[in-house]
mmCIF file of C-alpha atoms in Angstrom:
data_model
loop_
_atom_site.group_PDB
_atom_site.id
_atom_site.type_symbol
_atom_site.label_atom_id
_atom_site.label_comp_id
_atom_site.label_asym_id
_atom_site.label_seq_id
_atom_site.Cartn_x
_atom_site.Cartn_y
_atom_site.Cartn_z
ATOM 1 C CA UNK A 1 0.000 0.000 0.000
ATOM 2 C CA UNK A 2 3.057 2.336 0.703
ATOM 3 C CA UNK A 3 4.527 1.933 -2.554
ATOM 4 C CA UNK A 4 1.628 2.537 -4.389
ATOM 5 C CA UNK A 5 0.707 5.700 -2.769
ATOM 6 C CA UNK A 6 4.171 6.959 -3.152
ATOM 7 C CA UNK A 7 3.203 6.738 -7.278
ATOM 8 C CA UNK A 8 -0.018 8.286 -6.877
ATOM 9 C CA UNK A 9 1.746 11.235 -5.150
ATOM 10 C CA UNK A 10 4.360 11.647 -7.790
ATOM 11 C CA UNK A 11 4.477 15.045 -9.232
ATOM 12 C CA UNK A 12 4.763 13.671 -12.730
ATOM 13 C CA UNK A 13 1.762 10.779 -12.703
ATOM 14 C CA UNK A 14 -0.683 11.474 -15.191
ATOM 15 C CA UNK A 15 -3.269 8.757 -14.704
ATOM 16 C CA UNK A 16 -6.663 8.471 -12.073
ATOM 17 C CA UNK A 17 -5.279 9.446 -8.647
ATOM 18 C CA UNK A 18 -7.457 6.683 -7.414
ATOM 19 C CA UNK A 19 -6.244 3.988 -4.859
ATOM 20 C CA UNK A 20 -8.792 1.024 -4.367
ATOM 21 C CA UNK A 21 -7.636 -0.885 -0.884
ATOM 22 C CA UNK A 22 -9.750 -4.428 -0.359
ATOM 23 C CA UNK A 23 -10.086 -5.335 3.713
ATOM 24 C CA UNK A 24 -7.304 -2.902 4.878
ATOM 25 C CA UNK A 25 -7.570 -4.279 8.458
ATOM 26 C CA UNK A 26 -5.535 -7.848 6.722
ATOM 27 C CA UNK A 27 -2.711 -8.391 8.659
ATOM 28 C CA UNK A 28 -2.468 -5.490 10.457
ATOM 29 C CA UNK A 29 -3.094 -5.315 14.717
ATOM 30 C CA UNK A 30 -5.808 -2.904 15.723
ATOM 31 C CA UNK A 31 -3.438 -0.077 16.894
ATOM 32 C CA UNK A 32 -1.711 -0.365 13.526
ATOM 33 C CA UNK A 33 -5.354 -0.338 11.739
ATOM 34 C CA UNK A 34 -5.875 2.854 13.385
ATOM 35 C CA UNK A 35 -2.349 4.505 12.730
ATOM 36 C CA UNK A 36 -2.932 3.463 8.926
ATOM 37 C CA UNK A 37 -6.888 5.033 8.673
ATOM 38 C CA UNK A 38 -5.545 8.139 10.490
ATOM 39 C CA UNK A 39 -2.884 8.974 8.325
ATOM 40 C CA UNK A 40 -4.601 8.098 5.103
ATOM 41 C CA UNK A 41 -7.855 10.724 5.717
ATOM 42 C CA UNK A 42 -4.935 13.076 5.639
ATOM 43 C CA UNK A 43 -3.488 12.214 2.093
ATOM 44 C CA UNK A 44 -4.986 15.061 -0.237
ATOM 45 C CA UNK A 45 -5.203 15.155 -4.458
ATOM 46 C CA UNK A 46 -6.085 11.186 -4.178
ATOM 47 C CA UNK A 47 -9.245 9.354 -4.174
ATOM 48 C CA UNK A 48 -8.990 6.543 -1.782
ATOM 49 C CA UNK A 49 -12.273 4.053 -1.516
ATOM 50 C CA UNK A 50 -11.777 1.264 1.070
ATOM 51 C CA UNK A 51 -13.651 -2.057 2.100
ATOM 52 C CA UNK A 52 -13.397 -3.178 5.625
ATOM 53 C CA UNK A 53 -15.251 -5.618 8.252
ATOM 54 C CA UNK A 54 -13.642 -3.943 10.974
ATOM 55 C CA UNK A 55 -15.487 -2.118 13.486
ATOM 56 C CA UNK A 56 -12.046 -0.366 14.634
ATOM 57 C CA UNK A 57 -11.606 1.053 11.069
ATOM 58 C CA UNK A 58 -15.403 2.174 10.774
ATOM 59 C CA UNK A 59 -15.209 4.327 14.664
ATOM 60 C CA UNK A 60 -12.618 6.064 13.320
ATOM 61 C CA UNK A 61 -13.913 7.544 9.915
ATOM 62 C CA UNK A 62 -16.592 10.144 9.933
ATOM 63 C CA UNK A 63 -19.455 8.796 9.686
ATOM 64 C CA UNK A 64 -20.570 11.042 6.538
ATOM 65 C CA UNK A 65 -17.869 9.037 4.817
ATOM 66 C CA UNK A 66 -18.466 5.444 5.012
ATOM 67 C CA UNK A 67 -20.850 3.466 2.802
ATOM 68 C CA UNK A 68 -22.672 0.410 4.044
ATOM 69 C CA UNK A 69 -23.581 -1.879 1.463
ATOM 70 C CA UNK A 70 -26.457 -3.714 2.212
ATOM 71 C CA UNK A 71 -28.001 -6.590 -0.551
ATOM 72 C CA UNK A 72 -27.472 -5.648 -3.963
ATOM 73 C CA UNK A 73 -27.064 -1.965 -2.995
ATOM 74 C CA UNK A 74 -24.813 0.699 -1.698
ATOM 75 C CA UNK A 75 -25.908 3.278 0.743
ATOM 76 C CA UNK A 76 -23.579 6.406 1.006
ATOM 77 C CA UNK A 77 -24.028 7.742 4.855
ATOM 78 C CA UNK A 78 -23.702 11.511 4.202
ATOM 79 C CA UNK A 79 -26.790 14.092 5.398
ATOM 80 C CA UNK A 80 -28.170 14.302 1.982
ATOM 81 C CA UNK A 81 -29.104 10.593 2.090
ATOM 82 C CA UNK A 82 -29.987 10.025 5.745
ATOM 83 C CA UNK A 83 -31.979 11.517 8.315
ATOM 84 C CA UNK A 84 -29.741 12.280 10.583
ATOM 85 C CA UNK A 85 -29.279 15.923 11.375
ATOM 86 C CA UNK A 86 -25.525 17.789 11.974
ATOM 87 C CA UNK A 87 -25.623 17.570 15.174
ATOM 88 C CA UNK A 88 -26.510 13.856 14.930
ATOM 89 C CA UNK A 89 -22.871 13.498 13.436
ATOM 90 C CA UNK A 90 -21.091 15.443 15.610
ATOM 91 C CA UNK A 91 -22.460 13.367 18.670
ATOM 92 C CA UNK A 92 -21.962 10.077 16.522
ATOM 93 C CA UNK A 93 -18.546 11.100 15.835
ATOM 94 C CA UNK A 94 -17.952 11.877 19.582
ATOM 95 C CA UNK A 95 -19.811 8.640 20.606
ATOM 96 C CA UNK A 96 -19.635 5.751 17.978
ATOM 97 C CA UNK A 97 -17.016 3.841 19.359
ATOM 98 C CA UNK A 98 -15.679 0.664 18.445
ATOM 99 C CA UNK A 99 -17.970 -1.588 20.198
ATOM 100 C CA UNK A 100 -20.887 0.745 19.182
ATOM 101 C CA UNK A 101 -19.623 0.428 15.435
ATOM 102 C CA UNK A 102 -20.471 -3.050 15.235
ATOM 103 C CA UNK A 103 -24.264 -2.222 13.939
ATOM 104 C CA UNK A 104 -22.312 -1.767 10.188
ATOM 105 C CA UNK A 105 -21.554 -5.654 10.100
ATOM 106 C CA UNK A 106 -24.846 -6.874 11.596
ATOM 107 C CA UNK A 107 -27.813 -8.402 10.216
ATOM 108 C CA UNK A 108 -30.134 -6.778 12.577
ATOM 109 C CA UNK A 109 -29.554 -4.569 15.432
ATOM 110 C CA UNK A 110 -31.190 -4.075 18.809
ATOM 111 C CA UNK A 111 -30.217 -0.622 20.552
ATOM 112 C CA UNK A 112 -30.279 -0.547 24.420
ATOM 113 C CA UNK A 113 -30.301 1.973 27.618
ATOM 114 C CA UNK A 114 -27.709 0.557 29.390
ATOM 115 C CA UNK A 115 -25.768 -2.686 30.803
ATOM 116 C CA UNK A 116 -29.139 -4.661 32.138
ATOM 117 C CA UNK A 117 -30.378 -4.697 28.852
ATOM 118 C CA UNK A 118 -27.175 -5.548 27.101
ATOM 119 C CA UNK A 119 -26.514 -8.672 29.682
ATOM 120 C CA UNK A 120 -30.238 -10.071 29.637
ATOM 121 C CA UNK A 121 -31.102 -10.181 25.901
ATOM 122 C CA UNK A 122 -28.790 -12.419 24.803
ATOM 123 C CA UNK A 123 -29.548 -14.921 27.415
ATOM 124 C CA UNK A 124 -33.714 -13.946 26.427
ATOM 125 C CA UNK A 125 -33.019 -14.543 22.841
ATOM 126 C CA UNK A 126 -31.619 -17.958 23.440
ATOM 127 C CA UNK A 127 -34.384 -18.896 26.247
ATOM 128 C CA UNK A 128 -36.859 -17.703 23.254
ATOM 129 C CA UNK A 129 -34.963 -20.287 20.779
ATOM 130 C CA UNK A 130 -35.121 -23.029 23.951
ATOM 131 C CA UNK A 131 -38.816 -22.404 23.912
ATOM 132 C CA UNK A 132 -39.269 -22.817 20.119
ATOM 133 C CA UNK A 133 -40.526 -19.216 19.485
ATOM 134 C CA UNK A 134 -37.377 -18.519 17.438
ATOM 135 C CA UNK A 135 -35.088 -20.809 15.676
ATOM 136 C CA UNK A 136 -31.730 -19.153 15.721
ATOM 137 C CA UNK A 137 -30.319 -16.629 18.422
ATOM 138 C CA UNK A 138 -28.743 -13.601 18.205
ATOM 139 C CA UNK A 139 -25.319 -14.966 17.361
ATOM 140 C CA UNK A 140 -26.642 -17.265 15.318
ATOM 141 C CA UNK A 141 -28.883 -14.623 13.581
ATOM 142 C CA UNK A 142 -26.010 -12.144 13.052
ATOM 143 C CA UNK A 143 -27.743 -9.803 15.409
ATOM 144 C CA UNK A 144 -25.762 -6.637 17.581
ATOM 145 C CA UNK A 145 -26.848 -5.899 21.096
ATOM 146 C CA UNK A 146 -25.806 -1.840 21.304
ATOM 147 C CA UNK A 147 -25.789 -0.473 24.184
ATOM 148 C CA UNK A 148 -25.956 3.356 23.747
ATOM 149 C CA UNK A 149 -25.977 4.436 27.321
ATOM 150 C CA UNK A 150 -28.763 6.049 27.897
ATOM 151 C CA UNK A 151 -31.686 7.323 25.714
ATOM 152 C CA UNK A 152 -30.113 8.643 22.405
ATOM 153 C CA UNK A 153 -30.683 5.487 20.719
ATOM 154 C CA UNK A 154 -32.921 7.590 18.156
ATOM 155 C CA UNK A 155 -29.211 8.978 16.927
ATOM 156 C CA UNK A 156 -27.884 5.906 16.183
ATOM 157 C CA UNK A 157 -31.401 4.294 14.536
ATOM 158 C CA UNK A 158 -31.343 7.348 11.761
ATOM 159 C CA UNK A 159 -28.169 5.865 10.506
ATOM 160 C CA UNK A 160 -30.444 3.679 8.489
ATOM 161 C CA UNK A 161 -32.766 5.439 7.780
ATOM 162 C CA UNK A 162 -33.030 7.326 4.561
ATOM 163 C CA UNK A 163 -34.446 10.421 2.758
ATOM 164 C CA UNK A 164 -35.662 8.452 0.152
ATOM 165 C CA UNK A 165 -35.968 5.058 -1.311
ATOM 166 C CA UNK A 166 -34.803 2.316 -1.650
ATOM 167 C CA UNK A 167 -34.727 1.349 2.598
ATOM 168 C CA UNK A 168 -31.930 0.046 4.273
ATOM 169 C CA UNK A 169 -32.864 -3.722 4.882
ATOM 170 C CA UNK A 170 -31.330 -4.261 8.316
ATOM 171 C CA UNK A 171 -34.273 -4.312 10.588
ATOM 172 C CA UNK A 172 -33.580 -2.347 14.082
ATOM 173 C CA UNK A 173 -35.175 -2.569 17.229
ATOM 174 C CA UNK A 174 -35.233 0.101 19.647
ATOM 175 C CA UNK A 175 -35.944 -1.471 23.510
ATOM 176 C CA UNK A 176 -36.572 1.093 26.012
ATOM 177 C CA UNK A 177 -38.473 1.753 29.212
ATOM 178 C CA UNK A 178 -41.644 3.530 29.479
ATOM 179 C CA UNK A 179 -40.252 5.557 32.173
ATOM 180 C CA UNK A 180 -43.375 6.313 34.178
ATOM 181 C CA UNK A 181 -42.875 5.941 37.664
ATOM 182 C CA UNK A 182 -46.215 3.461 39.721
ATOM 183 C CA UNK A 183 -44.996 4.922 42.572
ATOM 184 C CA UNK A 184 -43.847 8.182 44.867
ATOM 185 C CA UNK A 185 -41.905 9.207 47.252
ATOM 186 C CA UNK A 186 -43.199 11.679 50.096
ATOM 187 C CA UNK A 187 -40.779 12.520 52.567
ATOM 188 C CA UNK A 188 -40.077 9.084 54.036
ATOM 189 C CA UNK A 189 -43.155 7.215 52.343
ATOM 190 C CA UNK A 190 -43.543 4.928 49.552
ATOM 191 C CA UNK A 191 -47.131 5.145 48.215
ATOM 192 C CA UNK A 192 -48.185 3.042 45.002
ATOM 193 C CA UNK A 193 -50.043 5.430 42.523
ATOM 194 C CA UNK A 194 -53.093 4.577 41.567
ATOM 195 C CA UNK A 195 -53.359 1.472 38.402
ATOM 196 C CA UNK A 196 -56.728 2.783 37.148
ATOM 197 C CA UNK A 197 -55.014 6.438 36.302
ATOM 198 C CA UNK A 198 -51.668 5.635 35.191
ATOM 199 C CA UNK A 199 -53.674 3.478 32.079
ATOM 200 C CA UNK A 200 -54.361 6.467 29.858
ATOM 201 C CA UNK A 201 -51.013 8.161 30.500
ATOM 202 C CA UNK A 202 -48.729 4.427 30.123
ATOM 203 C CA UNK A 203 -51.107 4.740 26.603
ATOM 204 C CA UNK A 204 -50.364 7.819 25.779
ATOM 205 C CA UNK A 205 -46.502 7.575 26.279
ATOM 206 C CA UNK A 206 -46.225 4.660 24.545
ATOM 207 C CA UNK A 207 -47.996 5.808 21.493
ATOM 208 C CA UNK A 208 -45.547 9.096 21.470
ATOM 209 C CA UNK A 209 -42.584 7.096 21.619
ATOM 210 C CA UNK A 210 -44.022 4.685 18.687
ATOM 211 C CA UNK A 211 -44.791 7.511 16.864
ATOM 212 C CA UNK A 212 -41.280 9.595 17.285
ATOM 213 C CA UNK A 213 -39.544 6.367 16.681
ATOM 214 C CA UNK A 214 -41.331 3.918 14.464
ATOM 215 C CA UNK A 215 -40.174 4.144 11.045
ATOM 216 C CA UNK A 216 -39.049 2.287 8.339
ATOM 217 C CA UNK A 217 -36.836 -0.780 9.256
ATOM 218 C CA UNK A 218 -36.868 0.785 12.818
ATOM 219 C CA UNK A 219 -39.254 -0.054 15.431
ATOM 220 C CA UNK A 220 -39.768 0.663 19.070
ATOM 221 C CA UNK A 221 -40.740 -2.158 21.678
ATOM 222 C CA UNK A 222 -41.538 0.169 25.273
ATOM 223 C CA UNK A 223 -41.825 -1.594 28.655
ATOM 224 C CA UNK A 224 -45.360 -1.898 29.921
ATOM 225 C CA UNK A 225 -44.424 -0.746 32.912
ATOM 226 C CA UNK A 226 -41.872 1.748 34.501
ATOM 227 C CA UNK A 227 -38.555 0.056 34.095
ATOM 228 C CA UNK A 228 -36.926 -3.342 32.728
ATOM 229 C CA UNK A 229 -36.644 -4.272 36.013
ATOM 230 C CA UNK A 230 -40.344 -3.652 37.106
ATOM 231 C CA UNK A 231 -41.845 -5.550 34.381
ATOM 232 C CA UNK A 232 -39.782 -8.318 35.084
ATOM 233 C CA UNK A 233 -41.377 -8.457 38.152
ATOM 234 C CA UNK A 234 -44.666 -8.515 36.842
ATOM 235 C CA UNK A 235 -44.149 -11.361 33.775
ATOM 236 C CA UNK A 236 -45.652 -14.665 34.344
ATOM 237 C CA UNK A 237 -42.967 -16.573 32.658
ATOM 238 C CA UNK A 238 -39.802 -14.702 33.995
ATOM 239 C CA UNK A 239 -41.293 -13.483 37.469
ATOM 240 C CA UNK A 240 -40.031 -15.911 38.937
ATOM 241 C CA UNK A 241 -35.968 -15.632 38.093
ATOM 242 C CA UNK A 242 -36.028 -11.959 38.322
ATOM 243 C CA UNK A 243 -37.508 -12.345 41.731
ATOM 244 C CA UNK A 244 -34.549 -14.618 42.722
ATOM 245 C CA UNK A 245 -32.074 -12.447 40.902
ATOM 246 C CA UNK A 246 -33.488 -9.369 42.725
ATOM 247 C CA UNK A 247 -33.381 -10.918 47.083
ATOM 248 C CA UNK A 248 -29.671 -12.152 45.896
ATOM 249 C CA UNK A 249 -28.399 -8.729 44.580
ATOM 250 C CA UNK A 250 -30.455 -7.551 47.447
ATOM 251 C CA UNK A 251 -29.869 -9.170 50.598
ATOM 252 C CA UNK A 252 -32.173 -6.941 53.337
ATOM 253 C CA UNK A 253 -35.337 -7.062 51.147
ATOM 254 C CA UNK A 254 -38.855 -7.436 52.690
ATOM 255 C CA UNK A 255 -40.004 -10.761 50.816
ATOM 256 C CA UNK A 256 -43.576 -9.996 51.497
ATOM 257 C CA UNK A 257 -43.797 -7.061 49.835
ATOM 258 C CA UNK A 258 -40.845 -7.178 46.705
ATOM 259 C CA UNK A 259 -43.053 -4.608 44.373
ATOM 260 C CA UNK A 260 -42.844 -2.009 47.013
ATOM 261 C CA UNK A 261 -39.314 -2.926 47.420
ATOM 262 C CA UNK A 262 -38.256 -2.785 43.396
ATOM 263 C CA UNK A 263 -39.826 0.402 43.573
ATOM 264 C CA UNK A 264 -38.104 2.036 46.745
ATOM 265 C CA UNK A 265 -35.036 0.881 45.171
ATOM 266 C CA UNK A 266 -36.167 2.597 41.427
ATOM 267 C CA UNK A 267 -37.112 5.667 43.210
ATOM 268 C CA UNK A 268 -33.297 6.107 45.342
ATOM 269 C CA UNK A 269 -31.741 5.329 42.276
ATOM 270 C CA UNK A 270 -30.418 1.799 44.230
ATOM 271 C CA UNK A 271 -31.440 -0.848 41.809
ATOM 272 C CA UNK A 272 -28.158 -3.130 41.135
ATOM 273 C CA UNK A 273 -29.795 -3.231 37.823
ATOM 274 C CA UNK A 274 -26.610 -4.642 36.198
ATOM 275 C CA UNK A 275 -26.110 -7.510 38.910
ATOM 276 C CA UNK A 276 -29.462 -8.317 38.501
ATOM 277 C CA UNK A 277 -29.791 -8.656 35.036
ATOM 278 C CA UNK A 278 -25.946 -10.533 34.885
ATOM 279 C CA UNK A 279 -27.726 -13.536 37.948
ATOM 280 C CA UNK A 280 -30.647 -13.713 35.355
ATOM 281 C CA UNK A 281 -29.011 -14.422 32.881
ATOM 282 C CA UNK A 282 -26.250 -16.611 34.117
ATOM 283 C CA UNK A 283 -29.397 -18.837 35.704
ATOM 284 C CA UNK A 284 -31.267 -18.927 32.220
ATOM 285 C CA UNK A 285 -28.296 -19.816 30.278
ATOM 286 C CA UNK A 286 -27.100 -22.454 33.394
ATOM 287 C CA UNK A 287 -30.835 -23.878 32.947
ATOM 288 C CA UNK A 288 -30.717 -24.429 29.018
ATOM 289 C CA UNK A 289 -26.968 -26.150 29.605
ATOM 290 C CA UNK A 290 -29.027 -28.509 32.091
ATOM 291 C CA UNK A 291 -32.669 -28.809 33.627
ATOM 292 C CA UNK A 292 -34.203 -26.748 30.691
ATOM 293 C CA UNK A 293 -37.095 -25.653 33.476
ATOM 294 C CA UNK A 294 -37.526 -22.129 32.284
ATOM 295 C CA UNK A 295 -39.312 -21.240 29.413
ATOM 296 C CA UNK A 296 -40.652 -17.579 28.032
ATOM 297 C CA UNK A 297 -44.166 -17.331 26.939
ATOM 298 C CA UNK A 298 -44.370 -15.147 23.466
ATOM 299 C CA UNK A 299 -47.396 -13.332 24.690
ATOM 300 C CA UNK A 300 -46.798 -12.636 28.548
ATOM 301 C CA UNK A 301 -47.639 -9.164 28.689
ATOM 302 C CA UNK A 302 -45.171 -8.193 30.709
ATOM 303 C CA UNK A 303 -41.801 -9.262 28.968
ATOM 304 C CA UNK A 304 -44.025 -9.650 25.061
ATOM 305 C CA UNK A 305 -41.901 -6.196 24.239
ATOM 306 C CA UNK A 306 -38.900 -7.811 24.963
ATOM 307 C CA UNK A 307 -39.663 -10.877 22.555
ATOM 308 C CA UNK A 308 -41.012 -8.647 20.010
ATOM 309 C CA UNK A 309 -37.846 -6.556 19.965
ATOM 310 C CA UNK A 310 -35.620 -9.481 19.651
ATOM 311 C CA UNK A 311 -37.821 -11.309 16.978
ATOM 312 C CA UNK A 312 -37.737 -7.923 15.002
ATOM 313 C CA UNK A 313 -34.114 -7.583 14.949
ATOM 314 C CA UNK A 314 -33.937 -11.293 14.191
ATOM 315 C CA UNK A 315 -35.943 -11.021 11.289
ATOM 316 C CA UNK A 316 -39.132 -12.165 12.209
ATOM 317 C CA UNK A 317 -42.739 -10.741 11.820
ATOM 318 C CA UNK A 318 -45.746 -11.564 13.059
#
């Protein structure tokens, strides 16, 4: 690659300063991969066009540069083609890191809040294949778990979507929570809200998120229920580890009340969230190795977004 570039900067070449470079990333460790794609976006008076599989490569090229080809077709990534706004790129740019950058290799993606997520729906997706609801999971399926750390996963979902046809065929689910808390906090009091009038405004949040969000290949799945963690508690078919999960994280816990409890914890921002969701997920994968006890019901209200999400990402519609 050095040689040639050293004849496409001669003074005296006459032909296409054009350099075509197939999987640049062969051979070369990750630090070098990096030194290499830094000092080539500085090369000027040469065309260079590059193919890579390497998520180090992609984090470190401006995203209005790269291409991802997709089926029979080639989709440039530069504002006039997608939705994404200028300051979209400049937080992408900022934010799209390595591990994030995987979503340009995958055959679907699934974009996350944080670390609970991230941990539990692998282990979901292959209790969902266990159960027979899909046949692959999400290694299997070629599917990226993206955690974006928090809720600017509409940033990263207009990467594929476009101004105008043809779509981007990598479906993309968005997972989120619905954010509404069931219960308050008054000075030293924990009093559940009341069911009956948190219906229409669950309904109406959840219909503003689908409807910010929803659009072509992407879709968003939304908790039922405040949090991850709080609809766990609630599903018939995953109750039951989560509430196991939950007393070991959580050692003082009143076990006759663990609803008030979840929520206490939600509200003082004390949830081990993370440890939780890394004991549920070590038992479901444990059980599938062995006593294949647990199983996930495809329409338990309760967890159905989280099914939905995966089988969306994986392909699969209903």
């Amino acid at each position: 690659m050095a040689v040639e570039l050293v004849h496409l900067s001669k003074s005296d070449w006459s032909g296409l300063r054009t350099a075509l470079i197939e999987e640049l990333e062969a051979h070369l460790h990750p630090q070098a991969q990096i030194r290499v794609i830094g000092e080539l976006q500085h090369r000027e008076n040469i065309q260079l066009i590059l193919t890579s599989h390497s998520p180090n490569l992609t984090s470190k090229v401006p995203l209005r540069n790269l291409i991802l080809c997709e089926g029979n077709n080639a989709f440039p990534l530069g504002s006039e083609f997608t939705k994404l706004e200028d300051d979209d790129y400049k937080f992408l740019e900022c934010f799209l890191d390595v591990t994030k950058s995987n979503l340009f290799f995958a055959n679907g993606v699934i974009l996350v809040e944080g670390w609970a997520e991230e941990l539990l729906i692998p282990a979901l997706a292959k209790l969902m294949k266990s159960s027979g609801i899909i046949n692959r999971d999400l290694t299997e399926a070629g599917v990226s778990v993206v955690n974006v750390g928090g809720t600017a996963y509409l940033r990263y979902a207009k990467i594929f979507l476009r101004k105008a046809e043809p779509t981007i065929g990598i479906p993309v689910s968005i997972i989120t929570d619905l954010d509404i808390p069931e219960y308050s906090k008054s000075g030293d009091e924990y009093i559940a809200l009341n069911a009956a009038d948190l219906m229409a405004e669950k309904e109406i949040a959840i219909n503003q998120k689908k409807s910010d969000l929803d659009d072509g290949p992407v879709r968003v799945f939304v908790a039922p229920h405040w949090t991850l963690e709080y609809s766990l508690l609630r599903s018939t078919s995953l109750g039951n580890v989560f509430t196991t999960s939950f007393k070991e994280a959580h050692t003082r816990v009143d076990d006759a009340d663990l609803e008030y409890e979840v929520a206490k914890k939600l509200l003082n921002k004390g949830l081990k969230k993370q440890h939780i969701a890394y004991l549920m997920s070590q038992a479901i994968e444990a059980d599938i190795r062995g006593a294949k006890k647990f199983s996930i019901e495809e329409k338990d209200p309760a967890s159905q977004y989280l099914v939905d999400g995966i089988k969306h990402a994986c392909g699969i519609s209903d």
